[in-house]
Each structure stands twice: as structure tokens, then as C-alpha cells.
């Protein structure tokens, strides 16, 4: 975690900003909850537990700054709530998401399946893709499993007792 905080500190400094204690508290919360796609309010509640003196406006400003500097990706999964996801420097593009329309869960696809498409856009249209994001909306495996009949109770499906 410390290495990632140092990298974010360097990103801020390269743009003329400092990693203030308030910004660091926000970054730490994001790193500790990296898989959760937190909203600004979620981040604020978690930051407030660690540093009660930090206000909601400070958290909002920090999230917006980190988003502008491409440290975070600001996303909306169709529920009207902005959510934040740390960008991964080891990949060229942001990862993709599977969004369940029943339970609201968000699962991640870490692989980049669109490389051949980007190459074709470059060769056929002379269009250089800088970034992309792909979100699929559907029914997750958890909801699909809940919707299946109980396979252990054969009497309901076979008529035997």
C-alpha cells in the first residue's frame, strides 16, 4: 500500500499538488476498499471513522482532483450514483464491469479483450484509442443461482417420493 501511496503522491506533485493528510486519508480508504466501487458518501463515511475532522466537501474535492489527474476513474453504473475506482498502472486501459440489474453487484473483468478492435480502429480509421471502458448489464451468477430450482429435492421435479 505504501508504494501505491508514494506513486500517487508523485502524480500529485508532478501536477503541482501536495498529498495533504486529508487527501492521504481518502487515498488510504480507497486502497483499503479497492474492490468495492465506493460512492463519495461511502468514502466520506469510511474517512470520517479514521479522521473525524475531515468534511464531506473535502472528500468530494479530493475525489474530483484524483479523477481529473487520472488516479481514479469516476463511473456511473446506471443507478445515478458516481462511484470511484483506482486506476491500475500495470494495464493500458481501465478494467471492465459486469453489472447485475437485479442485486446491483458489480464484478470486474481484469483482462482487456478489445486489443484487436483497437488495432482495427487504428488501421481502418486512423483512430488512436487512448482509453475505453466496457460495462455489461445483466443477471449475475449469484442471482442466477438463487433463481434455479433446488437440484437436491428431486421429488419436486421427477414426481417421485
Short mmCIF file of N, CA and C in Angstrom, two decimals:
data_model
loop_
_atom_site.label_atom_id
_atom_site.label_comp_id
_atom_site.label_asym_id
_atom_site.label_seq_id
_atom_site.Cartn_x
_atom_site.Cartn_y
_atom_site.Cartn_z
N UNK A 1 0.82 -1.19 0.00
CA UNK A 1 0.00 0.00 0.00
C UNK A 1 0.87 1.26 0.00
N UNK A 2 1.96 1.21 0.78
CA UNK A 2 2.81 2.40 0.88
C UNK A 2 3.41 2.79 -0.46
N UNK A 3 3.76 1.79 -1.26
CA UNK A 3 4.32 2.07 -2.59
C UNK A 3 3.29 2.76 -3.47
N UNK A 4 2.05 2.34 -3.38
CA UNK A 4 1.00 2.97 -4.20
C UNK A 4 0.71 4.39 -3.73
N UNK A 5 0.75 4.61 -2.42
CA UNK A 5 0.56 5.96 -1.89
C UNK A 5 1.69 6.86 -2.37
N UNK A 6 2.91 6.35 -2.36
CA UNK A 6 4.05 7.14 -2.83
C UNK A 6 3.89 7.48 -4.31
N UNK A 7 3.41 6.53 -5.10
CA UNK A 7 3.20 6.78 -6.53
C UNK A 7 2.13 7.85 -6.74
N UNK A 8 1.06 7.79 -5.98
CA UNK A 8 0.00 8.81 -6.09
C UNK A 8 0.53 10.16 -5.63
N UNK A 9 1.36 10.16 -4.60
CA UNK A 9 1.98 11.40 -4.14
C UNK A 9 2.81 12.02 -5.27
N UNK A 10 3.56 11.20 -5.98
CA UNK A 10 4.37 11.68 -7.10
C UNK A 10 3.50 12.21 -8.24
N UNK A 11 2.37 11.53 -8.50
CA UNK A 11 1.46 12.00 -9.54
C UNK A 11 0.91 13.39 -9.17
N UNK A 12 0.54 13.56 -7.92
CA UNK A 12 0.05 14.86 -7.47
C UNK A 12 1.14 15.92 -7.59
N UNK A 13 2.33 15.61 -7.12
CA UNK A 13 3.43 16.58 -7.15
C UNK A 13 3.78 16.98 -8.58
N UNK A 14 3.71 16.05 -9.51
CA UNK A 14 4.04 16.36 -10.90
C UNK A 14 3.06 17.36 -11.51
N UNK A 15 1.88 17.46 -10.89
CA UNK A 15 0.86 18.41 -11.37
C UNK A 15 0.75 19.64 -10.46
N UNK A 16 1.67 19.75 -9.51
CA UNK A 16 1.69 20.91 -8.63
C UNK A 16 0.82 20.81 -7.38
N UNK A 17 0.44 19.61 -7.01
CA UNK A 17 -0.41 19.40 -5.83
C UNK A 17 0.38 18.65 -4.76
N UNK A 18 -0.08 18.74 -3.53
CA UNK A 18 0.52 18.02 -2.41
C UNK A 18 -0.42 16.92 -1.94
N UNK A 19 0.17 15.90 -1.38
CA UNK A 19 -0.63 14.85 -0.74
C UNK A 19 -0.83 15.28 0.71
N UNK A 20 -1.87 16.06 0.92
CA UNK A 20 -2.18 16.56 2.26
C UNK A 20 -2.67 15.39 3.13
N UNK A 21 -2.68 15.57 4.44
CA UNK A 21 -3.20 14.49 5.31
C UNK A 21 -4.64 14.09 4.96
N UNK A 22 -5.46 15.08 4.55
CA UNK A 22 -6.84 14.78 4.19
C UNK A 22 -6.89 13.94 2.91
N UNK A 23 -6.06 14.30 1.93
CA UNK A 23 -6.02 13.54 0.69
C UNK A 23 -5.47 12.13 0.94
N UNK A 24 -4.45 12.05 1.80
CA UNK A 24 -3.88 10.73 2.10
C UNK A 24 -4.90 9.84 2.80
N UNK A 25 -5.68 10.39 3.70
CA UNK A 25 -6.72 9.59 4.38
C UNK A 25 -7.73 9.06 3.36
N UNK A 26 -8.09 9.90 2.39
CA UNK A 26 -9.03 9.49 1.35
C UNK A 26 -8.42 8.40 0.48
N UNK A 27 -7.17 8.56 0.09
CA UNK A 27 -6.48 7.57 -0.74
C UNK A 27 -6.37 6.24 0.00
N UNK A 28 -6.06 6.29 1.29
CA UNK A 28 -5.94 5.06 2.07
C UNK A 28 -7.28 4.30 2.11
N UNK A 29 -8.37 5.03 2.28
CA UNK A 29 -9.69 4.39 2.28
C UNK A 29 -9.95 3.74 0.92
N UNK A 30 -9.62 4.42 -0.15
CA UNK A 30 -9.82 3.86 -1.49
C UNK A 30 -8.97 2.61 -1.69
N UNK A 31 -7.75 2.63 -1.23
CA UNK A 31 -6.88 1.46 -1.37
C UNK A 31 -7.38 0.29 -0.52
N UNK A 32 -7.84 0.57 0.68
CA UNK A 32 -8.32 -0.49 1.57
C UNK A 32 -9.62 -1.12 1.08
N UNK A 33 -10.36 -0.39 0.25
CA UNK A 33 -11.66 -0.87 -0.24
C UNK A 33 -11.69 -0.90 -1.76
N UNK A 34 -10.57 -1.27 -2.34
CA UNK A 34 -10.37 -1.18 -3.78
C UNK A 34 -11.40 -1.95 -4.60
N UNK A 35 -11.91 -3.04 -4.10
CA UNK A 35 -12.84 -3.87 -4.88
C UNK A 35 -14.30 -3.41 -4.76
N UNK A 36 -14.56 -2.35 -4.00
CA UNK A 36 -15.94 -2.03 -3.64
C UNK A 36 -16.64 -0.96 -4.47
N UNK A 37 -15.96 -0.27 -5.38
CA UNK A 37 -16.59 0.78 -6.19
C UNK A 37 -17.39 1.75 -5.32
N UNK A 38 -16.70 2.43 -4.44
CA UNK A 38 -17.33 3.29 -3.44
C UNK A 38 -17.86 4.58 -4.03
N UNK A 39 -18.98 5.05 -3.49
CA UNK A 39 -19.51 6.37 -3.82
C UNK A 39 -18.79 7.40 -2.95
N UNK A 40 -18.96 8.68 -3.26
CA UNK A 40 -18.34 9.73 -2.45
C UNK A 40 -18.82 9.64 -1.01
N UNK A 41 -20.10 9.35 -0.82
CA UNK A 41 -20.64 9.24 0.54
C UNK A 41 -20.03 8.05 1.28
N UNK A 42 -19.84 6.93 0.55
CA UNK A 42 -19.20 5.76 1.15
C UNK A 42 -17.78 6.12 1.61
N UNK A 43 -17.05 6.79 0.72
CA UNK A 43 -15.68 7.18 1.04
C UNK A 43 -15.69 8.10 2.26
N UNK A 44 -16.59 9.07 2.26
CA UNK A 44 -16.67 10.02 3.38
C UNK A 44 -16.91 9.30 4.71
N UNK A 45 -17.85 8.36 4.73
CA UNK A 45 -18.16 7.66 5.98
C UNK A 45 -16.94 6.86 6.48
N UNK A 46 -16.20 6.26 5.57
CA UNK A 46 -15.02 5.50 5.96
C UNK A 46 -13.87 6.42 6.39
N UNK A 47 -13.73 7.55 5.70
CA UNK A 47 -12.69 8.52 6.08
C UNK A 47 -13.01 9.10 7.44
N UNK A 48 -14.28 9.40 7.67
CA UNK A 48 -14.70 10.01 8.93
C UNK A 48 -14.38 9.11 10.12
N UNK A 49 -14.44 7.80 9.93
CA UNK A 49 -14.06 6.87 11.00
C UNK A 49 -12.59 7.02 11.39
N UNK A 50 -11.76 7.31 10.40
CA UNK A 50 -10.31 7.43 10.63
C UNK A 50 -9.90 8.85 11.01
N UNK A 51 -10.58 9.84 10.42
CA UNK A 51 -10.20 11.23 10.63
C UNK A 51 -11.48 12.08 10.72
N UNK A 52 -12.09 12.14 11.91
CA UNK A 52 -13.39 12.81 12.07
C UNK A 52 -13.39 14.29 11.69
N UNK A 53 -12.23 14.91 11.63
CA UNK A 53 -12.17 16.34 11.31
C UNK A 53 -12.36 16.63 9.81
N UNK A 54 -12.30 15.61 8.98
CA UNK A 54 -12.41 15.81 7.53
C UNK A 54 -13.88 15.91 7.14
N UNK A 55 -14.21 16.94 6.37
CA UNK A 55 -15.59 17.17 5.96
C UNK A 55 -15.92 16.55 4.62
N UNK A 56 -17.20 16.46 4.34
CA UNK A 56 -17.69 15.88 3.09
C UNK A 56 -17.18 16.67 1.88
N UNK A 57 -17.16 18.00 1.97
CA UNK A 57 -16.69 18.81 0.84
C UNK A 57 -15.23 18.51 0.51
N UNK A 58 -14.41 18.28 1.53
CA UNK A 58 -13.01 17.95 1.31
C UNK A 58 -12.88 16.61 0.59
N UNK A 59 -13.67 15.65 0.98
CA UNK A 59 -13.64 14.34 0.33
C UNK A 59 -14.09 14.49 -1.13
N UNK A 60 -15.17 15.24 -1.39
CA UNK A 60 -15.62 15.46 -2.76
C UNK A 60 -14.52 16.12 -3.60
N UNK A 61 -13.89 17.16 -3.06
CA UNK A 61 -12.84 17.86 -3.81
C UNK A 61 -11.66 16.92 -4.09
N UNK A 62 -11.31 16.11 -3.11
CA UNK A 62 -10.20 15.16 -3.29
C UNK A 62 -10.54 14.15 -4.38
N UNK A 63 -11.74 13.61 -4.35
CA UNK A 63 -12.15 12.63 -5.36
C UNK A 63 -12.15 13.25 -6.75
N UNK A 64 -12.64 14.46 -6.86
CA UNK A 64 -12.66 15.14 -8.16
C UNK A 64 -11.25 15.40 -8.67
N UNK A 65 -10.36 15.85 -7.79
CA UNK A 65 -8.97 16.10 -8.18
C UNK A 65 -8.30 14.81 -8.63
N UNK A 66 -8.45 13.75 -7.86
CA UNK A 66 -7.85 12.47 -8.23
C UNK A 66 -8.43 11.92 -9.53
N UNK A 67 -9.69 12.21 -9.79
CA UNK A 67 -10.31 11.81 -11.04
C UNK A 67 -9.74 12.62 -12.21
N UNK A 68 -9.59 13.92 -12.02
CA UNK A 68 -9.01 14.77 -13.08
C UNK A 68 -7.58 14.38 -13.40
N UNK A 69 -6.84 13.93 -12.40
CA UNK A 69 -5.45 13.53 -12.59
C UNK A 69 -5.31 12.07 -13.04
N UNK A 70 -6.44 11.41 -13.27
CA UNK A 70 -6.50 10.02 -13.74
C UNK A 70 -5.90 9.03 -12.75
N UNK A 71 -5.96 9.37 -11.48
CA UNK A 71 -5.61 8.43 -10.42
C UNK A 71 -6.81 7.53 -10.18
N UNK A 72 -8.00 8.13 -10.27
CA UNK A 72 -9.27 7.42 -10.11
C UNK A 72 -10.04 7.45 -11.40
N UNK A 73 -10.92 6.51 -11.54
CA UNK A 73 -11.90 6.50 -12.63
C UNK A 73 -13.25 6.78 -11.99
N UNK A 74 -13.94 7.80 -12.46
CA UNK A 74 -15.28 8.12 -11.98
C UNK A 74 -16.26 7.40 -12.89
N UNK A 75 -17.14 6.60 -12.28
CA UNK A 75 -18.05 5.76 -13.05
C UNK A 75 -19.49 5.92 -12.58
N UNK A 76 -20.40 5.61 -13.48
CA UNK A 76 -21.81 5.55 -13.12
C UNK A 76 -22.35 4.25 -13.72
N UNK A 77 -22.89 3.40 -12.87
CA UNK A 77 -23.40 2.11 -13.32
C UNK A 77 -24.90 2.12 -13.59
N UNK A 78 -25.44 3.29 -13.87
CA UNK A 78 -26.85 3.39 -14.23
C UNK A 78 -27.78 3.62 -13.06
N UNK A 79 -27.22 3.74 -11.85
CA UNK A 79 -28.07 3.97 -10.68
C UNK A 79 -28.05 5.43 -10.24
N UNK A 80 -27.40 6.30 -11.04
CA UNK A 80 -27.37 7.72 -10.73
C UNK A 80 -26.35 8.11 -9.67
N UNK A 81 -25.54 7.16 -9.23
CA UNK A 81 -24.55 7.42 -8.19
C UNK A 81 -23.16 7.33 -8.81
N UNK A 82 -22.37 8.39 -8.65
CA UNK A 82 -20.98 8.34 -9.10
C UNK A 82 -20.19 7.45 -8.16
N UNK A 83 -19.41 6.57 -8.73
CA UNK A 83 -18.57 5.68 -7.95
C UNK A 83 -17.13 5.83 -8.42
N UNK A 84 -16.20 5.47 -7.56
CA UNK A 84 -14.79 5.71 -7.86
C UNK A 84 -14.01 4.41 -7.78
N UNK A 85 -13.09 4.28 -8.71
CA UNK A 85 -12.28 3.09 -8.84
C UNK A 85 -10.84 3.53 -9.11
N UNK A 86 -9.89 3.02 -8.36
CA UNK A 86 -8.49 3.35 -8.60
C UNK A 86 -8.04 2.77 -9.93
N UNK A 87 -7.28 3.54 -10.66
CA UNK A 87 -6.72 3.05 -11.92
C UNK A 87 -5.51 2.19 -11.62
N UNK A 88 -5.30 1.19 -12.43
CA UNK A 88 -4.17 0.28 -12.27
C UNK A 88 -3.11 0.64 -13.30
N UNK A 89 -1.95 1.04 -12.85
CA UNK A 89 -0.89 1.47 -13.75
C UNK A 89 -0.30 0.33 -14.57
N UNK A 90 -0.55 -0.91 -14.16
CA UNK A 90 0.05 -2.04 -14.87
C UNK A 90 -0.71 -2.38 -16.15
N UNK A 91 -1.89 -1.80 -16.34
CA UNK A 91 -2.64 -2.07 -17.56
C UNK A 91 -2.81 -0.78 -18.36
N UNK A 92 -2.94 -0.92 -19.67
CA UNK A 92 -3.07 0.24 -20.54
C UNK A 92 -4.45 0.89 -20.38
N UNK A 93 -5.46 0.07 -20.14
CA UNK A 93 -6.82 0.58 -20.06
C UNK A 93 -7.46 0.20 -18.73
N UNK A 94 -8.56 0.87 -18.46
CA UNK A 94 -9.34 0.56 -17.27
C UNK A 94 -10.00 -0.80 -17.47
N UNK A 95 -10.25 -1.50 -16.38
CA UNK A 95 -10.89 -2.80 -16.49
C UNK A 95 -12.39 -2.65 -16.78
N UNK A 96 -13.03 -3.76 -17.06
CA UNK A 96 -14.44 -3.77 -17.46
C UNK A 96 -15.30 -4.31 -16.32
N UNK A 97 -16.62 -4.14 -16.44
CA UNK A 97 -17.52 -4.49 -15.35
C UNK A 97 -18.73 -5.29 -15.82
N UNK A 98 -19.17 -6.18 -14.94
CA UNK A 98 -20.42 -6.92 -15.11
C UNK A 98 -21.36 -6.37 -14.03
N UNK A 99 -22.43 -5.72 -14.46
CA UNK A 99 -23.33 -5.03 -13.53
C UNK A 99 -24.65 -5.80 -13.48
N UNK A 100 -25.01 -6.28 -12.30
CA UNK A 100 -26.25 -7.04 -12.15
C UNK A 100 -27.42 -6.07 -11.98
N UNK A 101 -28.42 -6.21 -12.83
CA UNK A 101 -29.59 -5.33 -12.77
C UNK A 101 -30.57 -5.76 -11.68
N UNK A 102 -30.36 -6.95 -11.09
CA UNK A 102 -31.25 -7.39 -10.02
C UNK A 102 -30.74 -6.99 -8.64
N UNK A 103 -29.49 -7.34 -8.34
CA UNK A 103 -28.98 -7.07 -6.99
C UNK A 103 -28.04 -5.88 -6.93
N UNK A 104 -27.61 -5.37 -8.09
CA UNK A 104 -26.74 -4.21 -8.12
C UNK A 104 -25.26 -4.52 -7.93
N UNK A 105 -24.90 -5.79 -7.86
CA UNK A 105 -23.49 -6.12 -7.68
C UNK A 105 -22.69 -5.73 -8.92
N UNK A 106 -21.42 -5.47 -8.72
CA UNK A 106 -20.51 -5.12 -9.81
C UNK A 106 -19.30 -6.04 -9.71
N UNK A 107 -19.09 -6.85 -10.72
CA UNK A 107 -17.92 -7.72 -10.79
C UNK A 107 -16.99 -7.17 -11.87
N UNK A 108 -15.71 -7.45 -11.71
CA UNK A 108 -14.72 -6.89 -12.61
C UNK A 108 -14.15 -7.93 -13.56
N UNK A 109 -13.85 -7.49 -14.77
CA UNK A 109 -13.12 -8.28 -15.75
C UNK A 109 -11.77 -7.57 -15.90
N UNK A 110 -10.71 -8.21 -15.46
CA UNK A 110 -9.41 -7.55 -15.47
C UNK A 110 -8.70 -7.66 -16.82
N UNK A 111 -9.11 -8.60 -17.66
CA UNK A 111 -8.48 -8.77 -18.97
C UNK A 111 -9.00 -7.71 -19.93
N UNK A 112 -8.14 -7.33 -20.89
CA UNK A 112 -8.54 -6.38 -21.92
C UNK A 112 -8.82 -7.17 -23.19
N UNK A 113 -10.10 -7.34 -23.50
CA UNK A 113 -10.49 -8.13 -24.66
C UNK A 113 -10.59 -7.30 -25.94
N UNK A 114 -10.35 -6.02 -25.86
CA UNK A 114 -10.61 -5.15 -27.00
C UNK A 114 -9.36 -4.75 -27.79
N UNK A 115 -8.22 -5.37 -27.50
CA UNK A 115 -6.98 -5.04 -28.23
C UNK A 115 -7.11 -5.18 -29.74
N UNK A 116 -7.63 -6.31 -30.26
CA UNK A 116 -7.77 -6.44 -31.72
C UNK A 116 -8.70 -5.38 -32.32
N UNK A 117 -9.75 -5.00 -31.60
CA UNK A 117 -10.64 -3.96 -32.09
C UNK A 117 -9.92 -2.62 -32.17
N UNK A 118 -9.11 -2.31 -31.16
CA UNK A 118 -8.35 -1.07 -31.18
C UNK A 118 -7.38 -1.03 -32.36
N UNK A 119 -6.73 -2.15 -32.63
CA UNK A 119 -5.82 -2.22 -33.77
C UNK A 119 -6.55 -1.98 -35.08
N UNK A 120 -7.75 -2.52 -35.18
CA UNK A 120 -8.54 -2.33 -36.41
C UNK A 120 -9.01 -0.88 -36.55
N UNK A 121 -9.41 -0.27 -35.43
CA UNK A 121 -9.79 1.14 -35.48
C UNK A 121 -8.62 2.01 -35.95
N UNK A 122 -7.43 1.64 -35.52
CA UNK A 122 -6.24 2.39 -35.92
C UNK A 122 -5.97 2.19 -37.41
N UNK A 123 -5.97 0.92 -37.86
CA UNK A 123 -5.63 0.65 -39.26
C UNK A 123 -6.73 1.07 -40.23
N UNK A 124 -8.00 0.85 -39.90
CA UNK A 124 -9.10 1.15 -40.83
C UNK A 124 -9.55 2.60 -40.79
N UNK A 125 -9.43 3.25 -39.63
CA UNK A 125 -9.97 4.60 -39.47
C UNK A 125 -8.92 5.63 -39.03
N UNK A 126 -7.66 5.17 -38.89
CA UNK A 126 -6.61 6.04 -38.39
C UNK A 126 -7.03 6.72 -37.09
N UNK A 127 -7.66 5.93 -36.22
CA UNK A 127 -8.17 6.42 -34.94
C UNK A 127 -7.37 5.77 -33.83
N UNK A 128 -6.68 6.58 -33.05
CA UNK A 128 -5.87 6.06 -31.95
C UNK A 128 -6.70 6.08 -30.68
N UNK A 129 -7.01 4.91 -30.16
CA UNK A 129 -7.78 4.78 -28.92
C UNK A 129 -6.86 5.08 -27.74
N UNK A 130 -7.25 6.01 -26.90
CA UNK A 130 -6.49 6.33 -25.71
C UNK A 130 -6.97 5.55 -24.51
N UNK A 131 -8.26 5.27 -24.46
CA UNK A 131 -8.83 4.52 -23.35
C UNK A 131 -10.21 4.03 -23.76
N UNK A 132 -10.71 3.07 -23.03
CA UNK A 132 -12.08 2.59 -23.24
C UNK A 132 -12.55 1.94 -21.94
N UNK A 133 -13.85 1.80 -21.86
CA UNK A 133 -14.44 1.09 -20.73
C UNK A 133 -15.64 0.32 -21.28
N UNK A 134 -15.79 -0.88 -20.82
CA UNK A 134 -16.87 -1.74 -21.29
C UNK A 134 -17.63 -2.23 -20.08
N UNK A 135 -18.93 -1.94 -20.04
CA UNK A 135 -19.79 -2.37 -18.95
C UNK A 135 -20.91 -3.23 -19.52
N UNK A 136 -21.07 -4.41 -18.96
CA UNK A 136 -22.15 -5.31 -19.35
C UNK A 136 -23.21 -5.28 -18.27
N UNK A 137 -24.46 -5.16 -18.66
CA UNK A 137 -25.56 -5.21 -17.71
C UNK A 137 -26.34 -6.50 -17.93
N UNK A 138 -26.66 -7.17 -16.83
CA UNK A 138 -27.36 -8.45 -16.93
C UNK A 138 -27.65 -9.01 -15.56
N UNK A 139 -27.74 -10.34 -15.48
CA UNK A 139 -28.05 -11.03 -14.23
C UNK A 139 -26.79 -11.77 -13.80
N UNK A 140 -26.32 -11.49 -12.58
CA UNK A 140 -25.07 -12.10 -12.10
C UNK A 140 -25.27 -13.57 -11.75
N UNK A 141 -24.15 -14.24 -11.56
CA UNK A 141 -24.18 -15.67 -11.22
C UNK A 141 -24.89 -15.91 -9.89
N UNK A 142 -24.79 -14.96 -8.95
CA UNK A 142 -25.45 -15.15 -7.64
C UNK A 142 -26.97 -15.15 -7.81
N UNK A 143 -27.48 -14.20 -8.56
CA UNK A 143 -28.93 -14.14 -8.78
C UNK A 143 -29.39 -15.30 -9.64
N UNK A 144 -28.58 -15.71 -10.61
CA UNK A 144 -28.94 -16.87 -11.43
C UNK A 144 -29.03 -18.13 -10.59
N UNK A 145 -28.10 -18.31 -9.64
CA UNK A 145 -28.13 -19.48 -8.77
C UNK A 145 -29.35 -19.45 -7.85
N UNK A 146 -29.71 -18.28 -7.35
CA UNK A 146 -30.90 -18.16 -6.48
C UNK A 146 -32.19 -18.46 -7.24
N UNK A 147 -32.18 -18.23 -8.54
CA UNK A 147 -33.38 -18.43 -9.33
C UNK A 147 -33.59 -19.85 -9.82
N UNK A 148 -32.57 -20.70 -9.65
CA UNK A 148 -32.68 -22.09 -10.11
C UNK A 148 -33.41 -22.93 -9.08
N UNK A 149 -34.20 -23.93 -9.53
CA UNK A 149 -34.86 -24.82 -8.57
C UNK A 149 -33.83 -25.61 -7.78
N UNK A 150 -34.20 -26.01 -6.60
CA UNK A 150 -33.31 -26.77 -5.73
C UNK A 150 -33.03 -28.13 -6.37
N UNK A 151 -31.79 -28.31 -6.81
CA UNK A 151 -31.44 -29.55 -7.52
C UNK A 151 -31.37 -30.75 -6.58
N UNK A 152 -31.31 -30.52 -5.27
CA UNK A 152 -31.24 -31.63 -4.32
C UNK A 152 -32.61 -32.25 -4.05
N UNK A 153 -33.68 -31.50 -4.25
CA UNK A 153 -35.03 -32.00 -3.98
C UNK A 153 -35.61 -32.54 -5.28
N UNK A 154 -35.26 -33.77 -5.63
CA UNK A 154 -35.66 -34.38 -6.90
C UNK A 154 -37.16 -34.69 -6.96
N UNK A 155 -37.81 -34.81 -5.80
CA UNK A 155 -39.23 -35.18 -5.81
C UNK A 155 -40.07 -34.07 -6.44
N UNK A 156 -39.62 -32.85 -6.39
CA UNK A 156 -40.40 -31.75 -6.97
C UNK A 156 -40.34 -31.79 -8.50
N UNK A 157 -39.22 -32.26 -9.03
CA UNK A 157 -39.07 -32.24 -10.49
C UNK A 157 -39.37 -33.58 -11.15
N UNK A 158 -39.26 -34.70 -10.39
CA UNK A 158 -39.47 -36.01 -11.02
C UNK A 158 -40.83 -36.62 -10.65
N UNK A 159 -41.48 -36.09 -9.63
CA UNK A 159 -42.76 -36.63 -9.21
C UNK A 159 -42.65 -37.82 -8.29
N UNK A 160 -41.43 -38.31 -8.01
CA UNK A 160 -41.28 -39.44 -7.11
C UNK A 160 -41.21 -38.99 -5.65
N UNK A 161 -41.46 -39.91 -4.74
CA UNK A 161 -41.44 -39.57 -3.31
C UNK A 161 -40.50 -40.43 -2.56
#
